[in-house]
Amino acid sequence: MAVVRRIRCLVRGVTDHGEHVYTVELEPTIPVPPFRPGQFLHLALDPYEPDGFWPESRVFSIASSPGERNRLAITYAVKGAFTTRMERELAVGGSVWVKLPYGEFLVDPSRDAVLFAGGTGVTAFAAFLRSLTPEHTSRVLLFYGARTQDLFVYGPLVRARARDVPLLTCALVCEETHGRPQVDAAWPAIATLRHPVFYLSGPPPMLDALSGQLREHGVSMEAIRTDAWE
């Protein structure tokens, strides 16, 4: 298990995707500790003093690759007071503090897997998708939903990985035109897998709905892993 480190980071990029969704690129002042795809970090806007308490923070999935020890990336949607402050204060040249790594939302690469992602919940899978090679031996289905076509922030990554990895199949579901991802629509593809594990990441109402739909199709709770965010 990796040792948690507290690291000051410089803000190197802030990309506005529209509708209050942003990607933030950070440059750690020291190399980040090893982490695994699917883990997350705590981000604090206020300074941290080593002999003091950790400031108020929020958790975000690490979207960058574990191989990038001198770069971190997160994507967030403005949902409450803390992310509203992020939207107002984060700017290139500024700094934040992070502590990492945390979390056990890890896709088992040896098993067939079904990934359901809603909005910025796809960041929980971004590092895993980057880690896949053409030689990957288990099948992976990704169902990625977003409110509008413009909010498929990780659409280019998803499409590129699907081209490069033969056993990865991806479906992008636009809520504006097709509604949210539904298990019934996905089931014909899911039924071709061998004892898959299901990984759900997104807003709690979506995950509750998907979990219920999976249970209706006979999937046990032991085969369902969730990563809910507000």
mmCIF file with all atom_site columns, C-alpha atoms in Angstrom:
data_model
loop_
_atom_site.group_PDB
_atom_site.id
_atom_site.type_symbol
_atom_site.label_atom_id
_atom_site.label_alt_id
_atom_site.label_comp_id
_atom_site.label_asym_id
_atom_site.label_entity_id
_atom_site.label_seq_id
_atom_site.pdbx_PDB_ins_code
_atom_site.Cartn_x
_atom_site.Cartn_y
_atom_site.Cartn_z
_atom_site.occupancy
_atom_site.B_iso_or_equiv
_atom_site.pdbx_formal_charge
_atom_site.auth_seq_id
_atom_site.auth_comp_id
_atom_site.auth_asym_id
_atom_site.auth_atom_id
_atom_site.pdbx_PDB_model_num
ATOM 1   C CA . MET A 1 1   ? 0.000   0.000   0.000   1.00 0.00 ? 1   MET A CA 1
ATOM 2   C CA . ALA A 1 2   ? 1.420   3.376   -1.033  1.00 0.00 ? 2   ALA A CA 1
ATOM 3   C CA . VAL A 1 3   ? 2.257   5.911   1.642   1.00 0.00 ? 3   VAL A CA 1
ATOM 4   C CA . VAL A 1 4   ? -0.009  8.979   1.509   1.00 0.00 ? 4   VAL A CA 1
ATOM 5   C CA . ARG A 1 5   ? 1.910   12.141  0.658   1.00 0.00 ? 5   ARG A CA 1
ATOM 6   C CA . ARG A 1 6   ? 0.910   15.794  1.043   1.00 0.00 ? 6   ARG A CA 1
ATOM 7   C CA . ILE A 1 7   ? 2.192   17.795  -1.909  1.00 0.00 ? 7   ILE A CA 1
ATOM 8   C CA . ARG A 1 8   ? 1.959   21.405  -2.990  1.00 0.00 ? 8   ARG A CA 1
ATOM 9   C CA . CYS A 1 9   ? 1.041   21.676  -6.678  1.00 0.00 ? 9   CYS A CA 1
ATOM 10  C CA . LEU A 1 10  ? 1.185   24.487  -9.195  1.00 0.00 ? 10  LEU A CA 1
ATOM 11  C CA . VAL A 1 11  ? -1.832  25.057  -11.427 1.00 0.00 ? 11  VAL A CA 1
ATOM 12  C CA . ARG A 1 12  ? -0.597  24.665  -15.002 1.00 0.00 ? 12  ARG A CA 1
ATOM 13  C CA . GLY A 1 13  ? -3.901  24.594  -16.861 1.00 0.00 ? 13  GLY A CA 1
ATOM 14  C CA . VAL A 1 14  ? -7.631  25.150  -16.396 1.00 0.00 ? 14  VAL A CA 1
ATOM 15  C CA . THR A 1 15  ? -9.890  24.098  -19.271 1.00 0.00 ? 15  THR A CA 1
ATOM 16  C CA . ASP A 1 16  ? -13.491 25.323  -19.279 1.00 0.00 ? 16  ASP A CA 1
ATOM 17  C CA . HIS A 1 17  ? -15.668 22.704  -20.997 1.00 0.00 ? 17  HIS A CA 1
ATOM 18  C CA . GLY A 1 18  ? -18.866 24.728  -20.577 1.00 0.00 ? 18  GLY A CA 1
ATOM 19  C CA . GLU A 1 19  ? -21.818 24.326  -18.192 1.00 0.00 ? 19  GLU A CA 1
ATOM 20  C CA . HIS A 1 20  ? -19.443 24.753  -15.212 1.00 0.00 ? 20  HIS A CA 1
ATOM 21  C CA . VAL A 1 21  ? -17.330 21.675  -15.981 1.00 0.00 ? 21  VAL A CA 1
ATOM 22  C CA . TYR A 1 22  ? -13.545 22.085  -15.787 1.00 0.00 ? 22  TYR A CA 1
ATOM 23  C CA . THR A 1 23  ? -10.345 20.087  -16.152 1.00 0.00 ? 23  THR A CA 1
ATOM 24  C CA . VAL A 1 24  ? -7.407  21.177  -13.992 1.00 0.00 ? 24  VAL A CA 1
ATOM 25  C CA . GLU A 1 25  ? -3.791  20.287  -14.791 1.00 0.00 ? 25  GLU A CA 1
ATOM 26  C CA . LEU A 1 26  ? -1.418  20.315  -11.808 1.00 0.00 ? 26  LEU A CA 1
ATOM 27  C CA . GLU A 1 27  ? 2.360   20.171  -11.564 1.00 0.00 ? 27  GLU A CA 1
ATOM 28  C CA . PRO A 1 28  ? 3.444   18.632  -8.243  1.00 0.00 ? 28  PRO A CA 1
ATOM 29  C CA . THR A 1 29  ? 6.466   20.235  -6.615  1.00 0.00 ? 29  THR A CA 1
ATOM 30  C CA . ILE A 1 30  ? 7.792   16.728  -5.943  1.00 0.00 ? 30  ILE A CA 1
ATOM 31  C CA . PRO A 1 31  ? 6.988   13.497  -7.814  1.00 0.00 ? 31  PRO A CA 1
ATOM 32  C CA . VAL A 1 32  ? 3.691   11.982  -6.725  1.00 0.00 ? 32  VAL A CA 1
ATOM 33  C CA . PRO A 1 33  ? 3.764   8.608   -4.958  1.00 0.00 ? 33  PRO A CA 1
ATOM 34  C CA . PRO A 1 34  ? 2.779   5.487   -6.873  1.00 0.00 ? 34  PRO A CA 1
ATOM 35  C CA . PHE A 1 35  ? -0.970  5.119   -7.282  1.00 0.00 ? 35  PHE A CA 1
ATOM 36  C CA . ARG A 1 36  ? -3.319  2.762   -9.089  1.00 0.00 ? 36  ARG A CA 1
ATOM 37  C CA . PRO A 1 37  ? -5.898  3.556   -11.785 1.00 0.00 ? 37  PRO A CA 1
ATOM 38  C CA . GLY A 1 38  ? -9.185  4.433   -10.094 1.00 0.00 ? 38  GLY A CA 1
ATOM 39  C CA . GLN A 1 39  ? -7.710  6.022   -6.974  1.00 0.00 ? 39  GLN A CA 1
ATOM 40  C CA . PHE A 1 40  ? -8.421  9.572   -5.866  1.00 0.00 ? 40  PHE A CA 1
ATOM 41  C CA . LEU A 1 41  ? -6.831  12.571  -4.177  1.00 0.00 ? 41  LEU A CA 1
ATOM 42  C CA . HIS A 1 42  ? -7.903  15.217  -1.684  1.00 0.00 ? 42  HIS A CA 1
ATOM 43  C CA . LEU A 1 43  ? -7.528  18.779  -3.003  1.00 0.00 ? 43  LEU A CA 1
ATOM 44  C CA . ALA A 1 44  ? -7.292  21.795  -0.664  1.00 0.00 ? 44  ALA A CA 1
ATOM 45  C CA . LEU A 1 45  ? -7.373  25.419  -1.789  1.00 0.00 ? 45  LEU A CA 1
ATOM 46  C CA . ASP A 1 46  ? -5.969  26.876  1.432   1.00 0.00 ? 46  ASP A CA 1
ATOM 47  C CA . PRO A 1 47  ? -2.288  26.536  2.385   1.00 0.00 ? 47  PRO A CA 1
ATOM 48  C CA . TYR A 1 48  ? -1.216  23.529  4.414   1.00 0.00 ? 48  TYR A CA 1
ATOM 49  C CA . GLU A 1 49  ? 1.318   23.880  7.203   1.00 0.00 ? 49  GLU A CA 1
ATOM 50  C CA . PRO A 1 50  ? 3.119   20.603  8.010   1.00 0.00 ? 50  PRO A CA 1
ATOM 51  C CA . ASP A 1 51  ? 2.695   21.125  11.760  1.00 0.00 ? 51  ASP A CA 1
ATOM 52  C CA . GLY A 1 52  ? -0.985  22.065  11.436  1.00 0.00 ? 52  GLY A CA 1
ATOM 53  C CA . PHE A 1 53  ? -4.288  20.523  10.428  1.00 0.00 ? 53  PHE A CA 1
ATOM 54  C CA . TRP A 1 54  ? -5.176  19.579  6.878   1.00 0.00 ? 54  TRP A CA 1
ATOM 55  C CA . PRO A 1 55  ? -7.436  22.331  5.427   1.00 0.00 ? 55  PRO A CA 1
ATOM 56  C CA . GLU A 1 56  ? -10.936 21.832  4.071   1.00 0.00 ? 56  GLU A CA 1
ATOM 57  C CA . SER A 1 57  ? -10.738 19.682  0.952   1.00 0.00 ? 57  SER A CA 1
ATOM 58  C CA . ARG A 1 58  ? -12.732 17.622  -1.520  1.00 0.00 ? 58  ARG A CA 1
ATOM 59  C CA . VAL A 1 59  ? -11.945 14.343  -3.234  1.00 0.00 ? 59  VAL A CA 1
ATOM 60  C CA . PHE A 1 60  ? -11.457 13.942  -6.983  1.00 0.00 ? 60  PHE A CA 1
ATOM 61  C CA . SER A 1 61  ? -10.574 10.916  -9.096  1.00 0.00 ? 61  SER A CA 1
ATOM 62  C CA . ILE A 1 62  ? -7.089  11.086  -10.575 1.00 0.00 ? 62  ILE A CA 1
ATOM 63  C CA . ALA A 1 63  ? -7.594  11.230  -14.339 1.00 0.00 ? 63  ALA A CA 1
ATOM 64  C CA . SER A 1 64  ? -3.904  11.245  -15.280 1.00 0.00 ? 64  SER A CA 1
ATOM 65  C CA . SER A 1 65  ? -1.831  8.112   -15.705 1.00 0.00 ? 65  SER A CA 1
ATOM 66  C CA . PRO A 1 66  ? 0.113   6.562   -12.787 1.00 0.00 ? 66  PRO A CA 1
ATOM 67  C CA . GLY A 1 67  ? 3.156   6.713   -15.038 1.00 0.00 ? 67  GLY A CA 1
ATOM 68  C CA . GLU A 1 68  ? 3.059   10.523  -14.981 1.00 0.00 ? 68  GLU A CA 1
ATOM 69  C CA . ARG A 1 69  ? 4.812   11.241  -11.702 1.00 0.00 ? 69  ARG A CA 1
ATOM 70  C CA . ASN A 1 70  ? 5.154   14.974  -12.418 1.00 0.00 ? 70  ASN A CA 1
ATOM 71  C CA . ARG A 1 71  ? 1.602   15.698  -13.538 1.00 0.00 ? 71  ARG A CA 1
ATOM 72  C CA . LEU A 1 72  ? -1.879  15.332  -12.097 1.00 0.00 ? 72  LEU A CA 1
ATOM 73  C CA . ALA A 1 73  ? -5.223  15.971  -13.764 1.00 0.00 ? 73  ALA A CA 1
ATOM 74  C CA . ILE A 1 74  ? -8.748  16.143  -12.377 1.00 0.00 ? 74  ILE A CA 1
ATOM 75  C CA . THR A 1 75  ? -12.092 17.056  -13.912 1.00 0.00 ? 75  THR A CA 1
ATOM 76  C CA . TYR A 1 76  ? -14.915 18.490  -11.835 1.00 0.00 ? 76  TYR A CA 1
ATOM 77  C CA . ALA A 1 77  ? -18.406 19.948  -12.141 1.00 0.00 ? 77  ALA A CA 1
ATOM 78  C CA . VAL A 1 78  ? -19.490 22.849  -9.961  1.00 0.00 ? 78  VAL A CA 1
ATOM 79  C CA . LYS A 1 79  ? -21.982 21.366  -7.487  1.00 0.00 ? 79  LYS A CA 1
ATOM 80  C CA . GLY A 1 80  ? -21.603 23.154  -4.144  1.00 0.00 ? 80  GLY A CA 1
ATOM 81  C CA . ALA A 1 81  ? -19.707 25.740  -2.126  1.00 0.00 ? 81  ALA A CA 1
ATOM 82  C CA . PHE A 1 82  ? -16.249 24.164  -2.460  1.00 0.00 ? 82  PHE A CA 1
ATOM 83  C CA . THR A 1 83  ? -16.365 23.612  -6.221  1.00 0.00 ? 83  THR A CA 1
ATOM 84  C CA . THR A 1 84  ? -17.877 27.091  -6.640  1.00 0.00 ? 84  THR A CA 1
ATOM 85  C CA . ARG A 1 85  ? -14.811 28.405  -4.874  1.00 0.00 ? 85  ARG A CA 1
ATOM 86  C CA . MET A 1 86  ? -12.601 26.301  -7.171  1.00 0.00 ? 86  MET A CA 1
ATOM 87  C CA . GLU A 1 87  ? -14.297 27.834  -10.196 1.00 0.00 ? 87  GLU A CA 1
ATOM 88  C CA . ARG A 1 88  ? -13.686 31.317  -8.795  1.00 0.00 ? 88  ARG A CA 1
ATOM 89  C CA . GLU A 1 89  ? -10.141 30.912  -7.486  1.00 0.00 ? 89  GLU A CA 1
ATOM 90  C CA . LEU A 1 90  ? -8.243  28.352  -9.552  1.00 0.00 ? 90  LEU A CA 1
ATOM 91  C CA . ALA A 1 91  ? -6.074  30.011  -12.167 1.00 0.00 ? 91  ALA A CA 1
ATOM 92  C CA . VAL A 1 92  ? -2.846  29.238  -13.997 1.00 0.00 ? 92  VAL A CA 1
ATOM 93  C CA . GLY A 1 93  ? 0.097   30.203  -11.805 1.00 0.00 ? 93  GLY A CA 1
ATOM 94  C CA . GLY A 1 94  ? -1.734  29.569  -8.551  1.00 0.00 ? 94  GLY A CA 1
ATOM 95  C CA . SER A 1 95  ? -1.176  26.679  -6.183  1.00 0.00 ? 95  SER A CA 1
ATOM 96  C CA . VAL A 1 96  ? -3.146  24.060  -4.272  1.00 0.00 ? 96  VAL A CA 1
ATOM 97  C CA . TRP A 1 97  ? -2.332  21.224  -1.904  1.00 0.00 ? 97  TRP A CA 1
ATOM 98  C CA . VAL A 1 98  ? -3.182  17.584  -2.543  1.00 0.00 ? 98  VAL A CA 1
ATOM 99  C CA . LYS A 1 99  ? -2.829  14.401  -0.542  1.00 0.00 ? 99  LYS A CA 1
ATOM 100 C CA . LEU A 1 100 ? -2.853  11.017  -2.216  1.00 0.00 ? 100 LEU A CA 1
ATOM 101 C CA . PRO A 1 101 ? -3.390  8.208   -3.007  1.00 0.00 ? 101 PRO A CA 1
ATOM 102 C CA . TYR A 1 102 ? -6.694  6.944   -1.625  1.00 0.00 ? 102 TYR A CA 1
ATOM 103 C CA . GLY A 1 103 ? -9.397  4.526   -2.685  1.00 0.00 ? 103 GLY A CA 1
ATOM 104 C CA . GLU A 1 104 ? -10.136 0.944   -3.682  1.00 0.00 ? 104 GLU A CA 1
ATOM 105 C CA . PHE A 1 105 ? -12.324 1.546   -6.755  1.00 0.00 ? 105 PHE A CA 1
ATOM 106 C CA . LEU A 1 106 ? -9.991  -0.562  -8.877  1.00 0.00 ? 106 LEU A CA 1
ATOM 107 C CA . VAL A 1 107 ? -10.978 -2.398  -12.036 1.00 0.00 ? 107 VAL A CA 1
ATOM 108 C CA . ASP A 1 108 ? -9.771  -6.012  -11.938 1.00 0.00 ? 108 ASP A CA 1
ATOM 109 C CA . PRO A 1 109 ? -7.879  -6.424  -15.243 1.00 0.00 ? 109 PRO A CA 1
ATOM 110 C CA . SER A 1 110 ? -8.193  -10.209 -15.121 1.00 0.00 ? 110 SER A CA 1
ATOM 111 C CA . ARG A 1 111 ? -12.028 -10.197 -15.266 1.00 0.00 ? 111 ARG A CA 1
ATOM 112 C CA . ASP A 1 112 ? -14.512 -9.119  -17.919 1.00 0.00 ? 112 ASP A CA 1
ATOM 113 C CA . ALA A 1 113 ? -15.754 -5.695  -16.839 1.00 0.00 ? 113 ALA A CA 1
ATOM 114 C CA . VAL A 1 114 ? -18.716 -3.415  -17.497 1.00 0.00 ? 114 VAL A CA 1
ATOM 115 C CA . LEU A 1 115 ? -18.130 0.263   -16.752 1.00 0.00 ? 115 LEU A CA 1
ATOM 116 C CA . PHE A 1 116 ? -21.012 2.724   -16.424 1.00 0.00 ? 116 PHE A CA 1
ATOM 117 C CA . ALA A 1 117 ? -19.921 6.369   -16.183 1.00 0.00 ? 117 ALA A CA 1
ATOM 118 C CA . GLY A 1 118 ? -22.061 9.464   -15.799 1.00 0.00 ? 118 GLY A CA 1
ATOM 119 C CA . GLY A 1 119 ? -20.621 12.912  -16.504 1.00 0.00 ? 119 GLY A CA 1
ATOM 120 C CA . THR A 1 120 ? -17.336 13.579  -14.730 1.00 0.00 ? 120 THR A CA 1
ATOM 121 C CA . GLY A 1 121 ? -17.662 10.132  -13.139 1.00 0.00 ? 121 GLY A CA 1
ATOM 122 C CA . VAL A 1 122 ? -15.734 8.893   -16.159 1.00 0.00 ? 122 VAL A CA 1
ATOM 123 C CA . THR A 1 123 ? -12.557 10.236  -14.530 1.00 0.00 ? 123 THR A CA 1
ATOM 124 C CA . ALA A 1 124 ? -12.606 7.194   -12.218 1.00 0.00 ? 124 ALA A CA 1
ATOM 125 C CA . PHE A 1 125 ? -11.943 5.088   -15.343 1.00 0.00 ? 125 PHE A CA 1
ATOM 126 C CA . ALA A 1 126 ? -9.632  7.430   -17.269 1.00 0.00 ? 126 ALA A CA 1
ATOM 127 C CA . ALA A 1 127 ? -6.362  6.086   -15.857 1.00 0.00 ? 127 ALA A CA 1
ATOM 128 C CA . PHE A 1 128 ? -7.568  2.496   -16.322 1.00 0.00 ? 128 PHE A CA 1
ATOM 129 C CA . LEU A 1 129 ? -8.418  3.179   -19.972 1.00 0.00 ? 129 LEU A CA 1
ATOM 130 C CA . ARG A 1 130 ? -4.992  4.731   -20.498 1.00 0.00 ? 130 ARG A CA 1
ATOM 131 C CA . SER A 1 131 ? -3.373  1.627   -18.979 1.00 0.00 ? 131 SER A CA 1
ATOM 132 C CA . LEU A 1 132 ? -4.961  -0.825  -21.427 1.00 0.00 ? 132 LEU A CA 1
ATOM 133 C CA . THR A 1 133 ? -2.760  -2.324  -24.130 1.00 0.00 ? 133 THR A CA 1
ATOM 134 C CA . PRO A 1 134 ? -3.742  -4.050  -27.370 1.00 0.00 ? 134 PRO A CA 1
ATOM 135 C CA . GLU A 1 135 ? -2.795  -7.336  -25.674 1.00 0.00 ? 135 GLU A CA 1
ATOM 136 C CA . HIS A 1 136 ? -5.418  -6.935  -22.901 1.00 0.00 ? 136 HIS A CA 1
ATOM 137 C CA . THR A 1 137 ? -7.064  -10.354 -22.509 1.00 0.00 ? 137 THR A CA 1
ATOM 138 C CA . SER A 1 138 ? -10.366 -9.552  -20.758 1.00 0.00 ? 138 SER A CA 1
ATOM 139 C CA . ARG A 1 139 ? -13.331 -7.847  -22.381 1.00 0.00 ? 139 ARG A CA 1
ATOM 140 C CA . VAL A 1 140 ? -14.311 -4.361  -21.245 1.00 0.00 ? 140 VAL A CA 1
ATOM 141 C CA . LEU A 1 141 ? -17.576 -2.576  -22.048 1.00 0.00 ? 141 LEU A CA 1
ATOM 142 C CA . LEU A 1 142 ? -17.843 1.152   -21.281 1.00 0.00 ? 142 LEU A CA 1
ATOM 143 C CA . PHE A 1 143 ? -21.159 3.015   -21.292 1.00 0.00 ? 143 PHE A CA 1
ATOM 144 C CA . TYR A 1 144 ? -20.374 6.723   -20.924 1.00 0.00 ? 144 TYR A CA 1
ATOM 145 C CA . GLY A 1 145 ? -23.204 9.213   -20.468 1.00 0.00 ? 145 GLY A CA 1
ATOM 146 C CA . ALA A 1 146 ? -23.150 13.017  -20.562 1.00 0.00 ? 146 ALA A CA 1
ATOM 147 C CA . ARG A 1 147 ? -25.814 15.710  -20.599 1.00 0.00 ? 147 ARG A CA 1
ATOM 148 C CA . THR A 1 148 ? -24.787 17.133  -23.997 1.00 0.00 ? 148 THR A CA 1
ATOM 149 C CA . GLN A 1 149 ? -22.413 16.225  -26.815 1.00 0.00 ? 149 GLN A CA 1
ATOM 150 C CA . ASP A 1 150 ? -20.065 19.038  -25.719 1.00 0.00 ? 150 ASP A CA 1
ATOM 151 C CA . LEU A 1 151 ? -19.702 17.464  -22.264 1.00 0.00 ? 151 LEU A CA 1
ATOM 152 C CA . PHE A 1 152 ? -18.114 14.233  -23.475 1.00 0.00 ? 152 PHE A CA 1
ATOM 153 C CA . VAL A 1 153 ? -14.856 15.594  -22.062 1.00 0.00 ? 153 VAL A CA 1
ATOM 154 C CA . TYR A 1 154 ? -13.133 12.222  -22.326 1.00 0.00 ? 154 TYR A CA 1
ATOM 155 C CA . GLY A 1 155 ? -14.734 11.283  -25.637 1.00 0.00 ? 155 GLY A CA 1
ATOM 156 C CA . PRO A 1 156 ? -11.450 11.593  -27.583 1.00 0.00 ? 156 PRO A CA 1
ATOM 157 C CA . LEU A 1 157 ? -9.641  9.348   -25.074 1.00 0.00 ? 157 LEU A CA 1
ATOM 158 C CA . VAL A 1 158 ? -12.458 6.791   -25.107 1.00 0.00 ? 158 VAL A CA 1
ATOM 159 C CA . ARG A 1 159 ? -12.591 6.622   -28.906 1.00 0.00 ? 159 ARG A CA 1
ATOM 160 C CA . ALA A 1 160 ? -8.814  6.374   -29.236 1.00 0.00 ? 160 ALA A CA 1
ATOM 161 C CA . ARG A 1 161 ? -8.594  3.574   -26.686 1.00 0.00 ? 161 ARG A CA 1
ATOM 162 C CA . ALA A 1 162 ? -11.443 1.682   -28.378 1.00 0.00 ? 162 ALA A CA 1
ATOM 163 C CA . ARG A 1 163 ? -9.519  1.843   -31.668 1.00 0.00 ? 163 ARG A CA 1
ATOM 164 C CA . ASP A 1 164 ? -6.296  0.596   -30.073 1.00 0.00 ? 164 ASP A CA 1
ATOM 165 C CA . VAL A 1 165 ? -7.634  -2.119  -27.733 1.00 0.00 ? 165 VAL A CA 1
ATOM 166 C CA . PRO A 1 166 ? -9.558  -4.875  -29.563 1.00 0.00 ? 166 PRO A CA 1
ATOM 167 C CA . LEU A 1 167 ? -11.406 -6.130  -26.457 1.00 0.00 ? 167 LEU A CA 1
ATOM 168 C CA . LEU A 1 168 ? -12.614 -2.658  -25.404 1.00 0.00 ? 168 LEU A CA 1
ATOM 169 C CA . THR A 1 169 ? -16.056 -1.576  -26.631 1.00 0.00 ? 169 THR A CA 1
ATOM 170 C CA . CYS A 1 170 ? -17.398 1.889   -25.838 1.00 0.00 ? 170 CYS A CA 1
ATOM 171 C CA . ALA A 1 171 ? -20.818 3.491   -26.204 1.00 0.00 ? 171 ALA A CA 1
ATOM 172 C CA . LEU A 1 172 ? -21.350 7.240   -25.685 1.00 0.00 ? 172 LEU A CA 1
ATOM 173 C CA . VAL A 1 173 ? -24.908 8.027   -24.580 1.00 0.00 ? 173 VAL A CA 1
ATOM 174 C CA . CYS A 1 174 ? -26.064 11.649  -24.832 1.00 0.00 ? 174 CYS A CA 1
ATOM 175 C CA . GLU A 1 175 ? -28.781 12.455  -22.293 1.00 0.00 ? 175 GLU A CA 1
ATOM 176 C CA . GLU A 1 176 ? -30.186 15.234  -24.511 1.00 0.00 ? 176 GLU A CA 1
ATOM 177 C CA . THR A 1 177 ? -31.077 12.805  -27.267 1.00 0.00 ? 177 THR A CA 1
ATOM 178 C CA . HIS A 1 178 ? -31.134 9.305   -25.725 1.00 0.00 ? 178 HIS A CA 1
ATOM 179 C CA . GLY A 1 179 ? -31.523 9.758   -21.986 1.00 0.00 ? 179 GLY A CA 1
ATOM 180 C CA . ARG A 1 180 ? -29.171 8.287   -19.406 1.00 0.00 ? 180 ARG A CA 1
ATOM 181 C CA . PRO A 1 181 ? -27.429 4.920   -19.874 1.00 0.00 ? 181 PRO A CA 1
ATOM 182 C CA . GLN A 1 182 ? -29.836 2.071   -19.143 1.00 0.00 ? 182 GLN A CA 1
ATOM 183 C CA . VAL A 1 183 ? -29.075 -1.543  -18.347 1.00 0.00 ? 183 VAL A CA 1
ATOM 184 C CA . ASP A 1 184 ? -31.867 -2.823  -20.616 1.00 0.00 ? 184 ASP A CA 1
ATOM 185 C CA . ALA A 1 185 ? -30.283 -1.158  -23.649 1.00 0.00 ? 185 ALA A CA 1
ATOM 186 C CA . ALA A 1 186 ? -26.831 -2.431  -22.697 1.00 0.00 ? 186 ALA A CA 1
ATOM 187 C CA . TRP A 1 187 ? -27.877 -5.967  -21.780 1.00 0.00 ? 187 TRP A CA 1
ATOM 188 C CA . PRO A 1 188 ? -27.503 -7.626  -25.202 1.00 0.00 ? 188 PRO A CA 1
ATOM 189 C CA . ALA A 1 189 ? -23.799 -6.684  -25.147 1.00 0.00 ? 189 ALA A CA 1
ATOM 190 C CA . ILE A 1 190 ? -23.404 -7.487  -21.451 1.00 0.00 ? 190 ILE A CA 1
ATOM 191 C CA . ALA A 1 191 ? -24.919 -10.943 -21.943 1.00 0.00 ? 191 ALA A CA 1
ATOM 192 C CA . THR A 1 192 ? -21.988 -11.912 -24.179 1.00 0.00 ? 192 THR A CA 1
ATOM 193 C CA . LEU A 1 193 ? -19.459 -11.474 -21.339 1.00 0.00 ? 193 LEU A CA 1
ATOM 194 C CA . ARG A 1 194 ? -18.190 -14.167 -18.994 1.00 0.00 ? 194 ARG A CA 1
ATOM 195 C CA . HIS A 1 195 ? -19.048 -13.500 -15.322 1.00 0.00 ? 195 HIS A CA 1
ATOM 196 C CA . PRO A 1 196 ? -18.400 -9.741  -15.544 1.00 0.00 ? 196 PRO A CA 1
ATOM 197 C CA . VAL A 1 197 ? -17.858 -7.313  -12.678 1.00 0.00 ? 197 VAL A CA 1
ATOM 198 C CA . PHE A 1 198 ? -19.836 -4.064  -12.885 1.00 0.00 ? 198 PHE A CA 1
ATOM 199 C CA . TYR A 1 199 ? -18.270 -0.701  -11.998 1.00 0.00 ? 199 TYR A CA 1
ATOM 200 C CA . LEU A 1 200 ? -20.568 2.313   -11.660 1.00 0.00 ? 200 LEU A CA 1
ATOM 201 C CA . SER A 1 201 ? -19.301 5.901   -11.297 1.00 0.00 ? 201 SER A CA 1
ATOM 202 C CA . GLY A 1 202 ? -21.423 9.036   -11.293 1.00 0.00 ? 202 GLY A CA 1
ATOM 203 C CA . PRO A 1 203 ? -24.145 10.867  -9.359  1.00 0.00 ? 203 PRO A CA 1
ATOM 204 C CA . PRO A 1 204 ? -25.907 8.797   -6.673  1.00 0.00 ? 204 PRO A CA 1
ATOM 205 C CA . PRO A 1 205 ? -29.386 8.817   -8.329  1.00 0.00 ? 205 PRO A CA 1
ATOM 206 C CA . MET A 1 206 ? -27.892 7.359   -11.496 1.00 0.00 ? 206 MET A CA 1
ATOM 207 C CA . LEU A 1 207 ? -25.988 4.675   -9.593  1.00 0.00 ? 207 LEU A CA 1
ATOM 208 C CA . ASP A 1 208 ? -29.062 3.757   -7.546  1.00 0.00 ? 208 ASP A CA 1
ATOM 209 C CA . ALA A 1 209 ? -31.070 3.354   -10.752 1.00 0.00 ? 209 ALA A CA 1
ATOM 210 C CA . LEU A 1 210 ? -28.391 1.279   -12.480 1.00 0.00 ? 210 LEU A CA 1
ATOM 211 C CA . SER A 1 211 ? -27.859 -0.929  -9.423  1.00 0.00 ? 211 SER A CA 1
ATOM 212 C CA . GLY A 1 212 ? -31.588 -1.642  -9.282  1.00 0.00 ? 212 GLY A CA 1
ATOM 213 C CA . GLN A 1 213 ? -31.709 -2.444  -12.985 1.00 0.00 ? 213 GLN A CA 1
ATOM 214 C CA . LEU A 1 214 ? -28.744 -4.802  -12.664 1.00 0.00 ? 214 LEU A CA 1
ATOM 215 C CA . ARG A 1 215 ? -30.419 -6.607  -9.774  1.00 0.00 ? 215 ARG A CA 1
ATOM 216 C CA . GLU A 1 216 ? -33.532 -7.031  -11.923 1.00 0.00 ? 216 GLU A CA 1
ATOM 217 C CA . HIS A 1 217 ? -31.305 -8.805  -14.443 1.00 0.00 ? 217 HIS A CA 1
ATOM 218 C CA . GLY A 1 218 ? -30.062 -11.191 -11.777 1.00 0.00 ? 218 GLY A CA 1
ATOM 219 C CA . VAL A 1 219 ? -26.706 -9.538  -11.018 1.00 0.00 ? 219 VAL A CA 1
ATOM 220 C CA . SER A 1 220 ? -25.621 -10.080 -7.410  1.00 0.00 ? 220 SER A CA 1
ATOM 221 C CA . MET A 1 221 ? -24.585 -7.134  -5.234  1.00 0.00 ? 221 MET A CA 1
ATOM 222 C CA . GLU A 1 222 ? -21.154 -8.766  -4.887  1.00 0.00 ? 222 GLU A CA 1
ATOM 223 C CA . ALA A 1 223 ? -20.582 -8.164  -8.607  1.00 0.00 ? 223 ALA A CA 1
ATOM 224 C CA . ILE A 1 224 ? -21.459 -4.444  -8.435  1.00 0.00 ? 224 ILE A CA 1
ATOM 225 C CA . ARG A 1 225 ? -18.891 -1.820  -7.368  1.00 0.00 ? 225 ARG A CA 1
ATOM 226 C CA . THR A 1 226 ? -19.878 1.839   -7.050  1.00 0.00 ? 226 THR A CA 1
ATOM 227 C CA . ASP A 1 227 ? -18.098 5.179   -6.847  1.00 0.00 ? 227 ASP A CA 1
ATOM 228 C CA . ALA A 1 228 ? -20.759 7.779   -6.064  1.00 0.00 ? 228 ALA A CA 1
ATOM 229 C CA . TRP A 1 229 ? -20.158 11.520  -6.054  1.00 0.00 ? 229 TRP A CA 1
ATOM 230 C CA . GLU A 1 230 ? -22.374 14.540  -5.485  1.00 0.00 ? 230 GLU A CA 1
#
